[in-house]
Coordinates of C-alpha atoms in Angstrom, one line a residue:
M1 CA 109.3 132.1 104.7
T2 CA 107.9 128.6 105.2
T3 CA 104.5 127.3 104.2
K4 CA 102.3 127.3 107.3
I5 CA 100.9 123.8 107.9
P6 CA 97.2 124.1 108.9
E7 CA 96.3 123.0 112.3
V8 CA 94.3 119.7 112.3
S9 CA 91.5 121.5 114.2
S10 CA 91.1 124.0 111.5
L11 CA 90.9 121.3 108.9
V12 CA 88.2 119.6 111.0
Q13 CA 86.2 122.9 111.2
E14 CA 86.5 123.4 107.5
A15 CA 85.3 119.9 106.7
A16 CA 82.5 120.1 109.2
A17 CA 81.2 123.3 107.8
A18 CA 81.3 121.9 104.3
F19 CA 79.5 118.8 105.6
T20 CA 76.6 120.8 107.0
S21 CA 76.3 122.8 103.8
Q22 CA 76.4 119.6 101.7
Y23 CA 74.3 117.2 103.6
G24 CA 72.6 119.1 106.4
G25 CA 73.1 118.4 110.1
Q26 CA 76.4 117.7 111.8
P27 CA 79.0 114.9 111.3
S28 CA 79.4 112.4 114.1
V29 CA 82.9 111.3 113.4
A30 CA 86.2 113.0 112.6
V31 CA 89.5 111.3 111.8
A32 CA 93.0 112.2 110.5
A33 CA 95.8 110.3 108.9
P34 CA 99.2 111.8 108.0
G35 CA 101.3 111.9 104.9
R36 CA 104.9 110.8 105.3
V37 CA 108.4 111.6 104.3
N38 CA 110.9 108.8 103.8
I39 CA 114.2 109.9 105.5
I40 CA 116.3 107.2 103.9
G41 CA 115.7 103.8 102.2
E42 CA 114.3 104.6 98.7
H43 CA 113.2 101.9 96.3
T44 CA 114.2 99.3 98.8
D45 CA 110.7 98.2 99.8
Y46 CA 110.1 95.9 96.8
N47 CA 113.6 94.4 97.3
D48 CA 112.6 93.1 100.8
G49 CA 114.8 95.9 102.3
F50 CA 114.5 98.5 105.0
V51 CA 112.8 101.9 104.9
F52 CA 112.9 104.7 107.5
P53 CA 109.9 107.1 107.2
M54 CA 108.3 109.5 109.6
A55 CA 104.7 110.7 109.8
L56 CA 104.2 114.4 108.9
P57 CA 102.0 117.1 110.5
M58 CA 100.3 117.3 107.1
V59 CA 97.2 115.2 107.3
T60 CA 94.0 114.1 105.5
V61 CA 90.9 114.6 107.5
I62 CA 87.5 112.9 107.0
V63 CA 84.3 113.9 108.8
G64 CA 81.0 112.2 108.4
R65 CA 78.2 110.2 109.7
K66 CA 76.7 106.7 109.2
T67 CA 73.5 106.3 107.2
E68 CA 71.3 103.4 106.3
S69 CA 70.7 104.6 102.8
G70 CA 72.9 101.9 101.2
L71 CA 74.8 104.8 99.5
C72 CA 78.3 106.2 100.2
R73 CA 78.4 109.9 99.4
V74 CA 81.7 111.8 99.6
K75 CA 82.8 115.3 98.8
T76 CA 86.5 116.4 98.6
L77 CA 87.6 119.9 99.4
T78 CA 91.0 119.2 97.7
D79 CA 90.9 121.5 94.7
K80 CA 93.8 119.7 93.0
A81 CA 92.0 116.4 92.9
D82 CA 90.5 115.4 89.6
K83 CA 86.8 116.3 89.0
P84 CA 84.1 115.8 90.0
F85 CA 84.7 116.7 93.6
E86 CA 81.5 114.8 94.7
V87 CA 80.9 111.1 94.3
E88 CA 78.1 108.7 95.2
F89 CA 78.4 104.9 95.0
P90 CA 76.5 102.0 96.6
A91 CA 77.8 100.3 99.7
P92 CA 79.5 97.2 98.5
S93 CA 77.9 93.7 98.6
S94 CA 78.8 90.3 97.4
S95 CA 76.3 90.7 94.5
K96 CA 77.4 94.2 93.7
P97 CA 81.2 94.7 94.2
L98 CA 82.6 98.1 93.6
Q99 CA 84.8 98.8 90.6
P100 CA 87.4 101.5 90.0
S101 CA 86.2 104.5 87.9
K102 CA 86.5 108.2 87.5
P103 CA 87.4 110.4 89.4
S104 CA 90.6 108.7 90.4
W105 CA 90.7 110.2 94.0
A106 CA 87.6 108.3 94.9
N107 CA 89.1 105.0 94.0
Y108 CA 91.3 105.1 97.1
I109 CA 88.2 105.4 99.2
K110 CA 86.3 102.8 97.2
G111 CA 89.2 100.3 97.6
V112 CA 89.2 100.7 101.3
V113 CA 85.4 100.4 101.6
T114 CA 85.6 97.2 99.5
C115 CA 88.4 95.6 101.5
F116 CA 87.1 96.7 104.9
P117 CA 86.3 93.7 107.1
G118 CA 83.2 95.2 108.7
V119 CA 79.7 95.9 107.2
V120 CA 79.3 99.3 105.6
S121 CA 75.7 100.3 105.2
G122 CA 76.3 103.7 103.9
F123 CA 77.7 107.1 104.9
D124 CA 78.0 110.8 104.1
A125 CA 81.5 112.2 104.3
V126 CA 83.7 115.2 103.5
V127 CA 87.4 115.0 102.9
T128 CA 90.0 117.7 103.2
S129 CA 93.8 117.5 103.3
S130 CA 97.0 119.5 103.9
V131 CA 99.1 116.8 102.2
P132 CA 100.3 118.2 98.9
L133 CA 99.2 116.1 95.9
G134 CA 101.9 114.8 93.6
G135 CA 104.7 115.8 96.0
G136 CA 105.9 112.3 96.9
L137 CA 104.5 112.7 100.5
S138 CA 102.0 110.0 100.2
S139 CA 98.7 111.7 99.9
S140 CA 97.2 108.5 98.7
A141 CA 98.1 106.4 101.8
A142 CA 96.9 109.3 104.0
L143 CA 93.5 109.1 102.2
E144 CA 93.4 105.3 102.5
V145 CA 94.3 105.1 106.2
A146 CA 92.0 108.0 107.0
T147 CA 89.2 106.1 105.2
Y148 CA 89.9 102.9 107.2
T149 CA 90.0 104.9 110.5
F150 CA 86.7 106.6 109.6
L151 CA 85.1 103.2 108.9
E152 CA 86.4 101.8 112.1
A153 CA 84.8 104.7 114.1
L154 CA 81.6 104.5 112.1
T155 CA 81.0 100.8 112.4
G156 CA 82.8 99.8 115.6
T157 CA 84.8 97.2 113.7
K158 CA 88.4 97.5 114.6
A159 CA 91.3 96.0 112.7
K160 CA 92.9 93.0 114.5
S161 CA 96.2 94.9 114.5
L162 CA 97.7 98.0 113.0
K163 CA 99.6 95.8 110.6
D164 CA 96.4 94.3 109.3
K165 CA 95.0 97.8 108.9
A166 CA 98.0 98.9 106.8
L167 CA 97.9 95.8 104.7
V168 CA 94.2 96.3 103.8
C169 CA 95.0 99.8 102.8
Q170 CA 97.9 98.6 100.6
K171 CA 95.6 96.0 99.0
A172 CA 93.1 98.8 98.2
E173 CA 95.8 100.8 96.4
H174 CA 96.9 97.7 94.5
D175 CA 93.3 96.7 93.4
F176 CA 91.7 100.1 92.9
A177 CA 94.5 102.4 91.9
S178 CA 96.6 99.8 90.1
V179 CA 99.7 101.0 91.9
P180 CA 101.9 98.1 93.0
C181 CA 103.2 100.0 96.1
G182 CA 105.2 98.6 99.0
I183 CA 104.0 98.7 102.5
M184 CA 105.9 101.8 103.8
D185 CA 103.3 104.5 103.2
Q186 CA 100.4 102.7 104.9
F187 CA 102.5 101.4 107.8
I188 CA 103.8 104.9 108.8
S189 CA 100.5 106.6 108.3
T190 CA 98.9 103.9 110.6
M191 CA 101.8 103.4 113.1
G192 CA 103.6 106.8 113.3
K193 CA 104.2 108.3 116.7
K194 CA 105.1 111.9 117.5
G195 CA 108.8 112.3 118.1
N196 CA 109.7 109.0 116.4
A197 CA 110.6 107.7 112.9
L198 CA 109.8 104.1 112.0
L199 CA 112.3 101.5 110.8
I200 CA 110.3 99.0 108.7
D201 CA 111.6 95.6 107.6
C202 CA 109.8 95.1 104.4
R203 CA 110.4 91.4 104.4
S204 CA 109.3 90.4 107.9
L205 CA 106.9 93.4 108.2
E206 CA 108.3 94.1 111.6
S207 CA 108.7 97.8 112.6
N208 CA 110.5 99.7 115.3
L209 CA 110.1 103.2 116.5
V210 CA 113.3 105.2 116.6
P211 CA 113.3 108.4 118.8
L212 CA 113.9 111.5 116.7
S213 CA 113.0 114.4 119.0
D214 CA 116.2 116.4 119.4
P215 CA 115.0 120.1 119.5
N216 CA 118.3 121.2 118.0
V217 CA 117.7 119.6 114.6
T218 CA 114.8 119.4 112.3
F219 CA 113.8 118.3 108.8
V220 CA 113.0 120.7 106.0
I221 CA 111.0 119.3 103.2
I222 CA 111.4 121.3 100.0
N223 CA 108.8 120.7 97.2
S224 CA 110.4 121.3 93.8
N225 CA 106.8 121.8 92.5
V226 CA 107.7 119.9 89.4
R227 CA 106.4 116.5 88.2
H228 CA 107.9 115.2 85.0
T229 CA 105.6 113.4 82.7
L230 CA 106.6 109.8 82.4
S231 CA 105.6 106.8 80.3
G232 CA 104.2 105.0 83.3
T233 CA 106.7 102.2 82.9
E234 CA 109.6 103.6 85.0
Y235 CA 108.5 102.1 88.3
P236 CA 107.6 98.6 87.0
T237 CA 110.7 98.5 84.9
R238 CA 113.0 99.1 87.8
R239 CA 111.1 96.5 89.9
R240 CA 111.7 94.0 87.1
Q241 CA 115.3 94.9 86.7
C242 CA 115.9 94.3 90.5
H243 CA 114.1 91.0 90.2
D244 CA 116.2 90.0 87.3
A245 CA 119.4 90.9 89.1
A246 CA 118.4 88.9 92.1
H247 CA 117.7 85.9 89.9
T248 CA 121.0 86.2 88.2
L249 CA 122.8 86.5 91.6
G250 CA 120.9 83.3 92.8
K251 CA 119.1 85.3 95.5
T252 CA 115.5 85.4 96.5
S253 CA 115.7 89.2 96.6
L254 CA 118.4 91.8 96.6
R255 CA 118.1 92.0 100.4
D256 CA 120.2 88.8 100.4
A257 CA 122.9 90.1 98.1
T258 CA 126.1 92.0 98.9
L259 CA 128.1 94.3 96.7
Q260 CA 130.7 91.6 96.4
D261 CA 128.0 89.2 95.0
L262 CA 127.1 91.9 92.5
E263 CA 130.7 92.4 91.4
K264 CA 131.1 88.6 90.9
H265 CA 128.2 88.5 88.5
K266 CA 128.8 91.9 86.8
G267 CA 129.6 90.2 83.5
S268 CA 126.2 88.5 83.5
L269 CA 124.2 91.7 83.9
S270 CA 123.5 94.5 81.5
E271 CA 125.1 97.7 82.5
E272 CA 121.7 99.2 83.4
V273 CA 120.6 96.3 85.5
Y274 CA 124.0 96.3 87.3
H275 CA 123.5 99.9 88.3
R276 CA 119.9 99.4 89.4
A277 CA 121.1 96.5 91.6
R278 CA 124.0 98.5 93.0
H279 CA 121.6 101.1 94.2
A280 CA 119.2 98.7 95.8
I281 CA 121.9 96.7 97.6
S282 CA 123.9 99.7 98.8
E283 CA 120.7 101.5 99.9
I284 CA 119.5 98.6 102.0
Q285 CA 122.8 98.4 103.8
R286 CA 123.0 102.2 104.1
T287 CA 119.6 102.4 105.7
E288 CA 120.5 99.9 108.4
E289 CA 123.7 101.7 109.1
A290 CA 122.1 105.1 109.1
V291 CA 119.6 104.2 111.8
E292 CA 122.4 102.9 114.0
V293 CA 124.4 106.1 113.8
L294 CA 121.2 108.2 114.3
K295 CA 120.6 106.3 117.5
K296 CA 124.0 107.5 118.7
G297 CA 123.2 111.1 117.8
D298 CA 125.8 111.2 115.0
Y299 CA 124.0 113.6 112.7
T300 CA 127.1 114.2 110.6
A301 CA 127.4 110.5 109.6
F302 CA 123.7 110.2 109.2
G303 CA 123.5 113.3 107.0
K304 CA 126.3 112.0 104.8
M305 CA 124.4 108.8 104.2
M306 CA 121.3 110.8 103.2
T307 CA 123.4 112.6 100.6
D308 CA 125.0 109.4 99.5
S309 CA 121.5 108.0 99.1
H310 CA 120.6 110.8 96.8
N311 CA 123.7 110.4 94.7
S312 CA 122.9 106.7 94.3
L313 CA 119.3 107.4 93.3
R314 CA 120.6 110.0 90.8
D315 CA 123.4 108.0 89.2
D316 CA 122.6 104.3 89.6
Y317 CA 118.8 104.3 89.8
E318 CA 118.2 107.3 87.6
V319 CA 115.0 108.5 89.2
S320 CA 116.1 112.0 90.1
C321 CA 115.7 115.1 87.9
P322 CA 117.6 118.4 87.4
E323 CA 115.4 120.2 89.9
L324 CA 115.9 117.7 92.7
D325 CA 119.6 117.6 92.0
Q326 CA 119.8 121.4 92.2
L327 CA 117.9 121.5 95.5
V328 CA 120.2 118.9 97.1
T329 CA 123.3 120.8 95.9
I330 CA 122.0 124.1 97.2
A331 CA 121.1 122.5 100.6
T332 CA 124.5 120.9 101.1
E333 CA 126.2 124.3 100.5
C334 CA 124.5 125.7 103.5
P335 CA 125.9 125.9 107.0
G336 CA 124.2 123.7 109.5
V337 CA 123.0 121.2 106.9
Y338 CA 123.9 117.6 107.7
G339 CA 122.5 116.0 104.5
S340 CA 119.9 116.2 101.9
R341 CA 118.2 113.8 99.4
M342 CA 115.3 113.4 97.1
T343 CA 112.4 111.5 98.7
G344 CA 109.6 109.5 97.1
G345 CA 109.5 107.7 93.8
G346 CA 111.4 110.4 92.0
F347 CA 111.2 112.5 88.7
G348 CA 110.0 115.5 90.7
G349 CA 108.4 116.1 94.1
C350 CA 110.4 116.8 97.2
T351 CA 113.7 116.7 98.9
V352 CA 114.2 116.2 102.6
T353 CA 117.1 117.9 104.4
L354 CA 118.4 117.4 108.0
V355 CA 119.5 120.8 109.4
K356 CA 120.3 122.5 112.7
R357 CA 117.2 124.4 113.7
E358 CA 119.2 127.6 114.1
N359 CA 120.1 127.4 110.3
V360 CA 116.6 126.7 108.9
D361 CA 116.1 130.3 107.7
D362 CA 119.5 130.3 106.1
L363 CA 118.7 127.2 104.2
I364 CA 115.3 128.6 103.0
H365 CA 116.8 131.9 102.0
H366 CA 119.7 130.4 100.1
T367 CA 117.3 128.0 98.3
Q368 CA 115.0 130.9 97.3
E369 CA 118.0 132.8 96.0
C370 CA 119.5 130.0 94.0
Y371 CA 116.8 127.6 92.9
T372 CA 115.6 128.2 89.4
G373 CA 112.1 127.1 90.1
K374 CA 109.6 128.1 92.8
A375 CA 110.0 125.9 95.9
T376 CA 107.6 125.3 98.8
F377 CA 109.1 124.7 102.3
Y378 CA 107.8 122.7 105.2
V379 CA 109.7 122.5 108.5
C380 CA 108.7 119.2 110.2
Q381 CA 109.2 117.1 113.2
P382 CA 107.9 113.5 113.3
A383 CA 104.2 113.6 113.9
E384 CA 101.4 111.3 115.1
G385 CA 99.8 108.5 113.0
A386 CA 96.1 108.0 112.3
Q387 CA 93.7 109.0 115.0
V388 CA 90.1 109.6 115.8
L389 CA 89.5 113.3 116.6
S390 CA 87.0 115.3 118.7
L391 CA 84.4 117.3 116.9

């Protein structure tokens, strides 16, 4: 009833076979980096708040070998990527810096190659992934972090710290994909540990692992398999609205504001900006509180906060959509479900639901019966972050 998540070893075998077919010979390096699901703390990162993601067992794998050709040649096996599936570009130099271009999937790789602190003389590589594209599970960060890990193994140049590694990958996305993302996705893909979620302070860039390995509960990620076409201004508009609200409240960011501060200045804000700020302020507070109750094993309180988070994203931040709302409603009707919410940027993609393991099949069956679309299900525990693999 659930989508079987491919074993990492099978992805490596698939990529290695494609490598031999494409380039001849064998790859010398194999790496993997995971996608992520954010359990709670949505649209808080650019407000200096807290986020609470976990790494997923869905990963991006890169296999390859170093060359002295001065060329970087990459083939992707991800058929939902934009074409062409094969690219070739020169290794970057001060006289010939790389520039973004088509296909868009290669820009994430180019960005990391450009920002990488070591010398890249050239390489051949094959990429494959079990992270669904466009589902809000951060396939882009998985590709970036996998690329950096691949270059580390290839050149012997290690990042000074995992934080530095994540920040380089974030810069690559800013510069080459023109996405002003926060640091959550790259941090969790780099720093994730099996059996733990990661609380990230987006202001200080400090992070703490939080154990999440109770065998009696699990997370079910449900992909709505819809992605609504947007004008492209939704994300930057909300960032600006939050910035404007913080300025009106006399705060550096909404991290420093309380709901009482917001109510005092309600008359100075447009109704829309007021609602955007109310979500950000309440979500930052909710995320901190949720992690504390989770540490105590209070899944009922934690699940309620997940659902409250969804309602806030739906009503105040207006980044949900009918399909996500329907999936959350269906989930919260089921026995054994503690809470459910949309995850990711919104307007489609996935929900994440905390449920007793014994009730997973009930949840999936009920969703299949009631959801008007065609959903895909992933049953997940927190997985490992980026790693070098054996060939």
